[in-house]
Short mmCIF file of C-alpha atoms and ligand atoms in Angstrom, two decimals:
data_model
loop_
_atom_site.label_atom_id
_atom_site.label_comp_id
_atom_site.label_asym_id
_atom_site.label_seq_id
_atom_site.Cartn_x
_atom_site.Cartn_y
_atom_site.Cartn_z
CA MET U 1 88.65 63.91 91.60
CA THR U 2 85.95 65.82 89.63
CA THR U 3 85.68 65.63 85.87
CA LEU U 4 83.77 68.25 83.84
CA THR U 5 82.82 68.10 80.19
CA LEU U 6 83.34 71.62 78.77
CA MET U 7 81.54 72.41 75.54
CA PRO U 8 82.83 74.99 73.14
CA SER U 9 81.11 78.41 73.54
CA LEU U 10 82.38 81.91 73.28
CA LEU U 11 82.12 83.84 76.57
CA ALA U 12 80.55 87.25 76.92
CA GLY U 13 79.13 89.47 79.68
CA THR U 14 80.24 91.09 82.93
CA VAL U 15 81.92 89.51 85.94
CA THR U 16 83.31 90.78 89.25
CA ALA U 17 86.88 89.71 89.97
CA PRO U 18 87.42 87.98 93.32
CA SER U 19 89.57 89.88 95.83
CA SER U 20 93.35 89.56 95.55
CA LYS U 21 94.54 86.36 97.25
CA SER U 22 97.98 87.91 97.69
CA MET U 23 96.60 90.98 99.42
CA GLY U 24 94.10 88.86 101.40
CA HIS U 25 96.97 86.84 102.91
CA ARG U 26 98.93 90.03 103.65
CA PHE U 27 96.07 91.96 105.30
CA LEU U 28 95.13 88.96 107.47
CA ILE U 29 98.75 88.46 108.54
CA CYS U 30 99.24 92.15 109.39
CA ALA U 31 95.94 92.28 111.21
CA ALA U 32 96.84 89.19 113.21
CA LEU U 33 100.07 90.87 114.34
CA ALA U 34 98.48 94.18 115.27
CA GLN U 35 97.60 94.69 118.89
CA GLY U 36 93.87 95.55 118.66
CA GLU U 37 90.96 94.89 116.39
CA SER U 38 90.81 95.03 112.61
CA TRP U 39 87.98 94.33 110.17
CA ILE U 40 89.22 93.02 106.84
CA ARG U 41 86.32 93.20 104.33
CA ASP U 42 85.70 91.66 100.94
CA VAL U 43 88.02 88.73 101.34
CA SER U 44 87.18 86.14 98.64
CA PHE U 45 87.19 82.83 100.47
CA SER U 46 89.56 80.13 99.11
CA LYS U 47 91.42 77.11 100.52
CA ASP U 48 94.65 79.18 100.59
CA ILE U 49 93.03 82.06 102.61
CA ALA U 50 91.53 79.42 104.94
CA ALA U 51 95.07 78.00 105.50
CA THR U 52 96.46 81.37 106.41
CA ARG U 53 93.63 82.01 108.85
CA ARG U 54 94.18 78.56 110.52
CA CYS U 55 97.90 79.22 110.97
CA LEU U 56 97.36 82.75 112.27
CA GLU U 57 94.99 81.30 114.89
CA ALA U 58 97.71 78.80 115.87
CA LEU U 59 100.02 81.85 116.37
CA GLY U 60 97.54 83.33 118.79
CA ALA U 61 95.21 85.61 116.84
CA THR U 62 91.46 85.49 117.29
CA ILE U 63 89.74 85.51 113.91
CA MET U 64 85.99 85.50 113.27
CA GLU U 65 84.20 85.36 110.03
CA GLY U 66 81.12 87.33 109.05
CA PRO U 67 78.85 86.73 106.12
CA GLY U 68 79.48 88.25 102.71
CA GLU U 69 78.14 87.99 99.23
CA LYS U 70 79.33 85.65 96.43
CA GLY U 71 82.01 83.92 98.51
CA ARG U 72 83.32 87.14 100.03
CA LYS U 73 83.66 87.40 103.77
CA THR U 74 84.53 89.95 106.37
CA TYR U 75 87.10 88.85 108.93
CA PHE U 76 87.18 90.27 112.40
CA VAL U 77 90.77 89.93 113.66
CA LYS U 78 92.02 90.48 117.18
CA GLY U 79 95.75 90.37 116.88
CA GLN U 80 98.94 90.33 118.97
CA PRO U 81 102.60 89.47 118.30
CA PRO U 82 102.99 85.65 117.88
CA HIS U 83 102.13 83.68 120.98
CA GLN U 84 101.60 80.00 120.49
CA LYS U 85 98.05 78.64 120.76
CA SER U 86 98.81 75.43 118.90
CA PRO U 87 102.13 74.04 117.50
CA LEU U 88 100.39 72.69 114.32
CA MET U 89 100.66 74.96 111.22
CA ASP U 90 98.53 73.29 108.54
CA CYS U 91 99.29 75.21 105.31
CA GLY U 92 97.11 73.14 102.99
CA GLU U 93 98.65 73.68 99.54
CA SER U 94 99.51 77.34 100.03
CA GLY U 95 103.10 78.28 99.40
CA SER U 96 102.41 81.83 100.51
CA THR U 97 101.14 80.60 103.86
CA LEU U 98 104.07 78.33 104.42
CA ARG U 99 106.75 80.83 103.45
CA PHE U 100 105.14 83.88 105.01
CA LEU U 101 104.54 82.20 108.35
CA ILE U 102 107.83 80.32 108.98
CA PRO U 103 109.69 83.45 110.15
CA LEU U 104 106.69 84.48 112.27
CA ALA U 105 106.60 81.09 113.95
CA ALA U 106 110.24 81.58 114.75
CA LEU U 107 109.59 84.68 116.81
CA ASP U 108 108.19 83.33 120.01
CA GLY U 109 110.84 80.63 120.77
CA ASN U 110 108.29 77.73 120.69
CA CYS U 111 108.54 74.78 118.27
CA TYR U 112 105.96 74.73 115.44
CA ASN U 113 105.21 71.79 113.12
CA PHE U 114 104.35 72.80 109.56
CA ILE U 115 102.33 70.36 107.42
CA GLY U 116 100.75 70.63 103.98
CA GLU U 117 99.19 68.81 101.04
CA GLY U 118 99.74 68.17 97.39
CA GLU U 119 103.09 69.25 96.10
CA LEU U 120 103.67 71.83 98.85
CA GLY U 121 106.17 69.59 100.62
CA THR U 122 108.31 69.48 97.48
CA ARG U 123 108.39 73.27 96.81
CA PRO U 124 111.76 74.80 97.80
CA LEU U 125 112.50 76.02 101.29
CA THR U 126 116.27 76.12 101.04
CA PRO U 127 116.69 79.86 101.56
CA TYR U 128 115.09 79.51 105.01
CA GLU U 129 116.92 76.28 105.77
CA THR U 130 120.19 78.05 105.06
CA LEU U 131 119.35 81.10 107.17
CA PHE U 132 118.09 79.04 110.15
CA LYS U 133 121.10 76.75 110.06
CA GLU U 134 123.45 79.74 110.00
CA GLU U 135 121.76 81.06 113.08
CA ASN U 136 121.89 77.66 114.78
CA LEU U 137 118.10 77.57 114.87
CA HIS U 138 116.04 74.39 114.64
CA PHE U 139 114.83 73.66 111.07
CA HIS U 140 114.17 70.02 110.59
CA TYR U 141 112.41 68.33 107.69
CA GLY U 142 110.13 65.40 108.35
CA SER U 143 110.18 62.18 106.33
CA GLU U 144 107.06 62.77 104.28
CA ARG U 145 108.10 65.15 101.40
CA HIS U 146 109.57 67.71 104.00
CA PHE U 147 106.59 67.43 106.33
CA PRO U 148 106.15 67.66 109.24
CA LEU U 149 108.70 70.52 109.12
CA SER U 150 109.62 71.60 112.61
CA VAL U 151 110.91 75.10 113.20
CA GLN U 152 111.96 76.80 116.33
CA GLY U 153 113.35 80.29 117.04
CA PRO U 154 113.99 82.71 118.53
CA LEU U 155 114.94 84.46 115.31
CA LYS U 156 117.40 87.28 115.90
CA SER U 157 117.88 90.49 114.00
CA GLY U 158 120.75 90.64 111.59
CA HIS U 159 121.79 90.79 107.93
CA PHE U 160 119.81 88.21 105.87
CA VAL U 161 121.09 87.25 102.41
CA VAL U 162 118.29 85.80 100.24
CA PRO U 163 118.48 84.54 96.63
CA GLY U 164 116.05 86.52 94.40
CA ASP U 165 115.34 83.74 91.93
CA VAL U 166 113.70 81.04 94.00
CA SER U 167 110.64 82.78 95.38
CA SER U 168 109.89 86.28 96.53
CA GLN U 169 107.82 84.73 99.34
CA PHE U 170 110.96 84.24 101.47
CA ILE U 171 111.63 88.06 101.28
CA SER U 172 107.98 88.76 102.15
CA GLY U 173 108.13 86.31 105.07
CA LEU U 174 111.16 88.00 106.57
CA LEU U 175 109.58 91.43 106.01
CA PHE U 176 106.58 90.53 108.08
CA ALA U 177 108.69 89.25 111.04
CA LEU U 178 111.73 91.42 111.24
CA PRO U 179 109.96 94.63 112.35
CA LEU U 180 108.87 92.78 115.52
CA LEU U 181 112.45 92.06 116.57
CA GLN U 182 114.13 94.45 119.01
CA ARG U 183 117.04 95.49 116.75
CA ASP U 184 117.31 96.61 113.12
CA SER U 185 117.84 94.11 110.32
CA THR U 186 118.74 94.24 106.62
CA ILE U 187 117.71 91.93 103.78
CA GLU U 188 120.08 91.64 100.77
CA ILE U 189 118.82 90.05 97.53
CA THR U 190 121.35 88.13 95.40
CA GLY U 191 121.05 86.87 91.85
CA SER U 192 118.20 87.93 89.59
CA PHE U 193 115.34 89.47 91.55
CA GLU U 194 112.12 88.02 90.19
CA SER U 195 108.50 88.53 91.34
CA GLN U 196 109.58 91.91 92.73
CA SER U 197 106.13 93.31 92.45
CA TYR U 198 105.02 90.84 95.16
CA VAL U 199 107.57 92.37 97.54
CA ALA U 200 106.06 95.83 96.71
CA LEU U 201 102.64 94.37 97.70
CA THR U 202 104.13 93.31 101.04
CA LEU U 203 105.67 96.74 101.63
CA SER U 204 102.35 98.39 100.81
CA ALA U 205 100.44 96.12 103.24
CA LEU U 206 103.05 96.78 105.98
CA SER U 207 102.69 100.50 105.52
CA THR U 208 98.88 100.25 105.66
CA PHE U 209 99.32 98.62 109.11
CA GLY U 210 101.88 101.33 110.25
CA VAL U 211 105.09 99.36 109.67
CA HIS U 212 107.81 100.99 107.57
CA VAL U 213 110.69 99.45 105.66
CA PHE U 214 113.39 101.39 103.78
CA GLN U 215 114.62 100.23 100.43
CA ASP U 216 118.11 101.76 100.52
CA GLU U 217 119.17 100.22 97.25
CA PRO U 218 117.20 98.15 94.74
CA ARG U 219 118.41 94.96 96.45
CA LEU U 220 118.69 96.14 100.05
CA TYR U 221 115.87 96.46 102.52
CA ARG U 222 116.44 98.07 105.99
CA VAL U 223 113.92 97.03 108.61
CA LEU U 224 113.88 98.99 111.84
CA GLY U 225 113.30 96.75 114.88
CA GLY U 226 110.89 97.53 117.73
CA GLN U 227 107.97 98.41 115.42
CA ALA U 228 104.34 97.64 116.11
CA TYR U 229 101.55 96.78 113.71
CA ARG U 230 98.58 99.12 113.99
CA PRO U 231 95.11 97.74 113.50
CA TYR U 232 93.39 98.71 110.30
CA SER U 233 89.93 98.19 108.82
CA GLY U 234 89.37 98.10 105.12
CA SER U 235 88.63 96.09 101.99
CA VAL U 236 90.88 93.97 99.84
CA GLU U 237 91.26 95.02 96.22
CA GLY U 238 90.29 92.94 93.20
CA ASP U 239 92.67 90.25 91.80
CA PHE U 240 94.37 90.81 88.45
CA SER U 241 95.72 87.22 88.40
CA GLN U 242 92.15 85.98 88.39
CA ALA U 243 90.77 88.68 86.14
CA ALA U 244 93.32 87.60 83.62
CA PHE U 245 91.41 84.40 82.86
CA PHE U 246 88.24 86.25 81.81
CA LEU U 247 90.19 89.02 80.07
CA VAL U 248 91.75 86.37 77.73
CA ALA U 249 88.30 84.68 77.44
CA GLY U 250 86.77 88.05 76.41
CA ALA U 251 89.44 88.68 73.71
CA LEU U 252 89.06 85.13 72.36
CA GLY U 253 85.26 85.31 72.70
CA LYS U 254 82.63 87.92 72.46
CA GLY U 255 84.02 90.63 74.83
CA ILE U 256 83.88 90.68 78.65
CA SER U 257 83.75 93.50 81.25
CA ILE U 258 85.51 92.93 84.53
CA ARG U 259 84.39 94.78 87.65
CA GLY U 260 86.36 95.27 90.80
CA VAL U 261 89.96 95.71 89.53
CA LYS U 262 91.78 99.03 89.64
CA THR U 263 94.47 100.09 87.25
CA SER U 264 96.15 102.01 90.06
CA SER U 265 96.92 98.59 91.73
CA LEU U 266 100.54 97.62 92.56
CA GLN U 267 99.80 94.02 91.55
CA GLY U 268 102.43 92.76 89.09
CA ASP U 269 99.76 90.75 87.27
CA LYS U 270 98.20 94.03 86.19
CA ALA U 271 100.75 93.37 83.40
CA ILE U 272 98.00 91.32 81.73
CA LEU U 273 96.69 94.62 80.36
CA PRO U 274 99.78 95.88 78.44
CA ILE U 275 100.60 92.26 77.44
CA LEU U 276 97.22 91.69 75.85
CA GLN U 277 97.35 95.16 74.24
CA ARG U 278 100.77 94.33 72.73
CA MET U 279 99.09 91.14 71.40
CA GLY U 280 96.52 93.32 69.63
CA ALA U 281 93.61 93.27 72.18
CA LYS U 282 91.18 96.15 72.37
CA LEU U 283 90.80 97.32 75.94
CA GLU U 284 88.74 100.03 77.42
CA GLU U 285 88.72 101.38 80.96
CA GLY U 286 85.37 102.67 82.22
CA PRO U 287 84.54 104.14 85.64
CA GLU U 288 83.18 100.79 86.96
CA SER U 289 84.90 98.19 84.85
CA LEU U 290 87.53 97.22 82.38
CA THR U 291 86.24 95.93 79.02
CA ILE U 292 88.05 93.71 76.60
CA HIS U 293 86.55 93.51 73.12
CA PRO U 294 86.70 90.51 70.80
CA SER U 295 90.21 90.76 69.37
CA SER U 296 92.40 89.04 66.88
CA LEU U 297 95.61 88.41 68.82
CA HIS U 298 99.14 88.02 67.44
CA GLY U 299 102.23 86.49 68.96
CA ILE U 300 104.79 88.54 70.95
CA ARG U 301 107.74 88.01 73.27
CA ILE U 302 106.70 87.95 76.98
CA ASP U 303 109.06 88.34 79.94
CA ALA U 304 107.38 86.44 82.84
CA SER U 305 109.90 87.28 85.52
CA ASP U 306 107.56 89.62 87.35
CA CYS U 307 104.21 87.95 86.55
CA PRO U 308 104.65 84.20 86.76
CA ASP U 309 101.02 83.47 87.55
CA LEU U 310 99.97 84.85 84.18
CA VAL U 311 101.90 82.34 82.14
CA PRO U 312 99.27 79.48 82.03
CA ILE U 313 96.49 81.78 80.71
CA LEU U 314 98.88 83.66 78.44
CA SER U 315 99.90 80.30 76.90
CA VAL U 316 96.19 79.87 76.00
CA ALA U 317 96.06 83.34 74.39
CA ALA U 318 99.25 82.51 72.56
CA ALA U 319 97.95 79.14 71.37
CA LEU U 320 95.10 80.97 69.56
CA ALA U 321 97.10 84.00 68.39
CA LYS U 322 98.46 84.49 64.90
CA GLY U 323 102.21 83.80 64.72
CA THR U 324 104.69 82.88 67.39
CA THR U 325 104.77 83.83 71.09
CA GLU U 326 107.88 83.36 73.18
CA ILE U 327 107.53 83.33 76.93
CA ILE U 328 110.93 83.81 78.71
CA HIS U 329 112.26 83.99 82.25
CA ALA U 330 109.61 81.58 83.48
CA GLU U 331 111.75 78.83 85.04
CA ARG U 332 110.06 79.34 88.41
CA LEU U 333 106.85 78.07 86.92
CA ARG U 334 108.31 74.62 87.57
CA LEU U 335 108.25 75.21 91.27
CA LYS U 336 104.54 76.00 91.70
CA GLU U 337 101.60 73.64 92.44
CA CYS U 338 102.87 71.63 89.52
CA ASP U 339 105.46 72.17 86.77
CA ARG U 340 103.28 74.69 84.96
CA LEU U 341 105.46 74.88 81.83
CA LYS U 342 105.29 71.11 81.37
CA ALA U 343 101.58 71.04 82.25
CA MET U 344 100.54 73.75 79.80
CA ALA U 345 102.73 72.31 77.05
CA SER U 346 101.37 68.80 77.55
CA GLU U 347 97.60 69.69 77.84
CA LEU U 348 97.56 72.34 75.09
CA THR U 349 99.37 69.90 72.77
CA LYS U 350 96.58 67.35 73.39
CA MET U 351 94.17 70.05 72.22
CA GLY U 352 96.10 70.59 69.00
CA ALA U 353 98.27 73.57 69.96
CA HIS U 354 101.91 73.87 68.87
CA VAL U 355 103.89 74.31 72.11
CA GLU U 356 107.60 73.79 72.52
CA GLU U 357 108.89 73.56 76.12
CA ARG U 358 112.18 75.38 76.82
CA PRO U 359 114.09 75.25 80.12
CA ASP U 360 112.97 78.74 80.95
CA GLY U 361 109.73 79.16 79.03
CA LEU U 362 107.56 78.22 76.10
CA ILE U 363 107.51 78.85 72.37
CA ILE U 364 103.96 78.77 71.09
CA ARG U 365 102.86 78.87 67.44
CA GLY U 366 99.18 79.86 67.27
CA VAL U 367 96.44 77.92 65.54
CA PRO U 368 92.97 79.27 64.54
CA MET U 369 91.08 76.66 66.59
CA LEU U 370 91.84 74.07 69.31
CA HIS U 371 90.41 70.55 69.36
CA GLY U 372 88.24 68.74 71.83
CA ALA U 373 90.27 66.35 73.93
CA GLY U 374 90.77 64.81 77.41
CA ALA U 375 92.87 67.20 79.51
CA ASP U 376 94.07 67.17 83.08
CA SER U 377 94.45 69.97 85.59
CA TRP U 378 97.58 68.56 87.20
CA ASN U 379 95.93 69.43 90.52
CA ASP U 380 96.70 73.09 89.72
CA HIS U 381 94.02 75.78 89.90
CA ARG U 382 95.65 78.00 87.26
CA VAL U 383 96.08 75.10 84.84
CA ALA U 384 92.43 74.08 85.31
CA MET U 385 91.14 77.65 84.74
CA SER U 386 93.42 78.18 81.74
CA LEU U 387 92.21 74.93 80.13
CA ALA U 388 88.65 75.97 80.75
CA ILE U 389 89.18 79.16 78.77
CA ALA U 390 90.96 77.15 76.04
CA ALA U 391 87.85 74.88 75.83
CA THR U 392 85.73 77.86 74.83
CA ARG U 393 87.63 77.97 71.53
CA SER U 394 87.86 74.30 70.76
CA ASP U 395 85.94 72.37 68.09
CA GLY U 396 84.59 69.68 70.44
CA PRO U 397 84.17 68.96 74.11
CA VAL U 398 87.13 69.12 76.49
CA ILE U 399 86.87 66.55 79.26
CA LEU U 400 88.71 68.14 82.13
CA THR U 401 89.80 66.08 85.19
CA GLY U 402 90.71 67.72 88.46
CA SER U 403 88.43 70.67 88.11
CA GLU U 404 88.02 70.95 91.87
CA SER U 405 91.56 72.31 92.04
CA VAL U 406 90.08 75.86 91.53
CA GLN U 407 89.16 75.72 95.25
CA LYS U 408 92.73 76.75 96.02
CA SER U 409 92.27 80.31 94.87
CA TYR U 410 88.85 80.78 93.15
CA PRO U 411 86.09 78.51 94.34
CA GLN U 412 83.51 80.62 92.49
CA PHE U 413 85.29 80.14 89.13
CA TRP U 414 82.85 77.63 87.62
CA GLN U 415 79.79 79.70 88.57
CA ASP U 416 81.44 82.79 87.00
CA TYR U 417 82.36 80.74 83.96
CA GLU U 418 78.76 79.61 83.49
CA SER U 419 77.44 83.11 84.12
CA LEU U 420 79.47 84.26 81.09
CA GLY U 421 78.02 81.53 78.90
CA GLY U 422 80.52 78.75 79.58
CA LYS U 423 78.84 75.40 78.94
CA ILE U 424 79.51 72.61 81.41
CA LYS U 425 77.86 69.23 80.87
O1 S3P V 1 103.69 86.79 97.35
C1 S3P V 1 102.73 86.32 96.73
O2 S3P V 1 101.56 86.59 97.05
C2 S3P V 1 103.02 85.41 95.53
C3 S3P V 1 104.24 85.44 94.96
C4 S3P V 1 104.52 84.74 93.71
O3 S3P V 1 105.32 83.63 94.02
P1 S3P V 1 107.01 83.64 93.73
O4 S3P V 1 107.58 84.76 94.48
O5 S3P V 1 107.41 82.33 94.30
O6 S3P V 1 107.14 83.71 92.24
C5 S3P V 1 103.25 84.18 93.07
O7 S3P V 1 103.57 83.16 92.08
C6 S3P V 1 102.30 83.54 94.09
O8 S3P V 1 101.15 83.03 93.47
C7 S3P V 1 101.85 84.57 95.08
C1 PEP V 2 101.64 79.73 93.25
C2 PEP V 2 100.53 80.18 93.82
O1 PEP V 2 100.26 80.28 95.11
P1 PEP V 2 101.20 79.84 96.35
O2 PEP V 2 102.66 80.06 95.98
O3 PEP V 2 100.78 80.70 97.46
O4 PEP V 2 100.90 78.36 96.60
C3 PEP V 2 99.37 80.58 92.96
O5 PEP V 2 98.38 81.11 93.48
O6 PEP V 2 99.45 80.40 91.72
#
């Protein structure tokens, strides 16, 4: 485990956001399923993207990596419908990889063994377990926190009922696989439908690769069978979930410009912009970048149902805002790499913030300044990055353990942090 000593220092300058991890996964998956050759450019390398690549290779795709600048790579992908090259699906710590690829592994009738690290084995899979068992398909948990999980198809088309409040990744996973079945299928969402914007990202990636899904009703997707993914070459857009860390740092610090994110994006985490504006931030959109000016923030009520990944960094903004912030509909935060509500409440409290944990969110009363303290990343990249931004506005050093967890989504984070004036001892 790596420990960093973060010295207080207000951040300023310009940074380029890494490419969207969510779209990176989706483009690689679609390219791997397309009969032909695709070039996926500007993919920011991360452990999660590496996991998806590994598993797609196990499903039969040929993937080669070309050089790129600042941790960005071009992937050459020669795809085909799933055809087992190896039964081992090593998902690392990536929930997206695990949940997107289970239905794809169930297409070719072979048995696949899914393994993973960290808390991945404890993250819910029950919606798939139920669907597979209903269809009499093999879905068998191993003894070590679910792993190895063995799964075997063949998955058949039909009507799939999926709860909307566990993870949208189950819906996305089915949406990738069902177009490759012979007959038509439908997916019905029950309960509250959270992280919907991520399903919109999946539909957009599918359509980029020539696959079409009809949304007949807000909670009903109709997927025609017998479709084929078409190869596509293009770049992956910038990541609002990652830009959010430096947008908050800019508001709390001396102003930051972010390059590489587009406000026309479908990413749900684009919500960081209106949320920060509602908190009083001054934002400016230029032709090349988005600029956030030093701002005095105030507390607001934030509904996190469509942007769960923003909560850790929003809790830092709230901890330093005037008045009270209420974050609601965030119960799914407990099912991520760690219990993110508990983690942020615990670590920010150590730094002198006033955070009350609620079953579905956080109530945060802002303070003018945080204190230096020992803080832990809970092996969670978004907790580590959020605490790093909190450290910029503390009155003494923050000794952060588990700083290597950023490798999961943003290995360049510490370089970018230092380039903006972050001080690491
Ligand atoms: O589809 C995706 O790319 C993701 C969906 C979200 O998960 P949930 O749907 O489980 O909230 C998000 O938290 C995750 O980081 C990425
Ligand atoms: C929860 C995350 O990813 P995943 O679900 O893919 O592990 C994340 O990136 O914050």
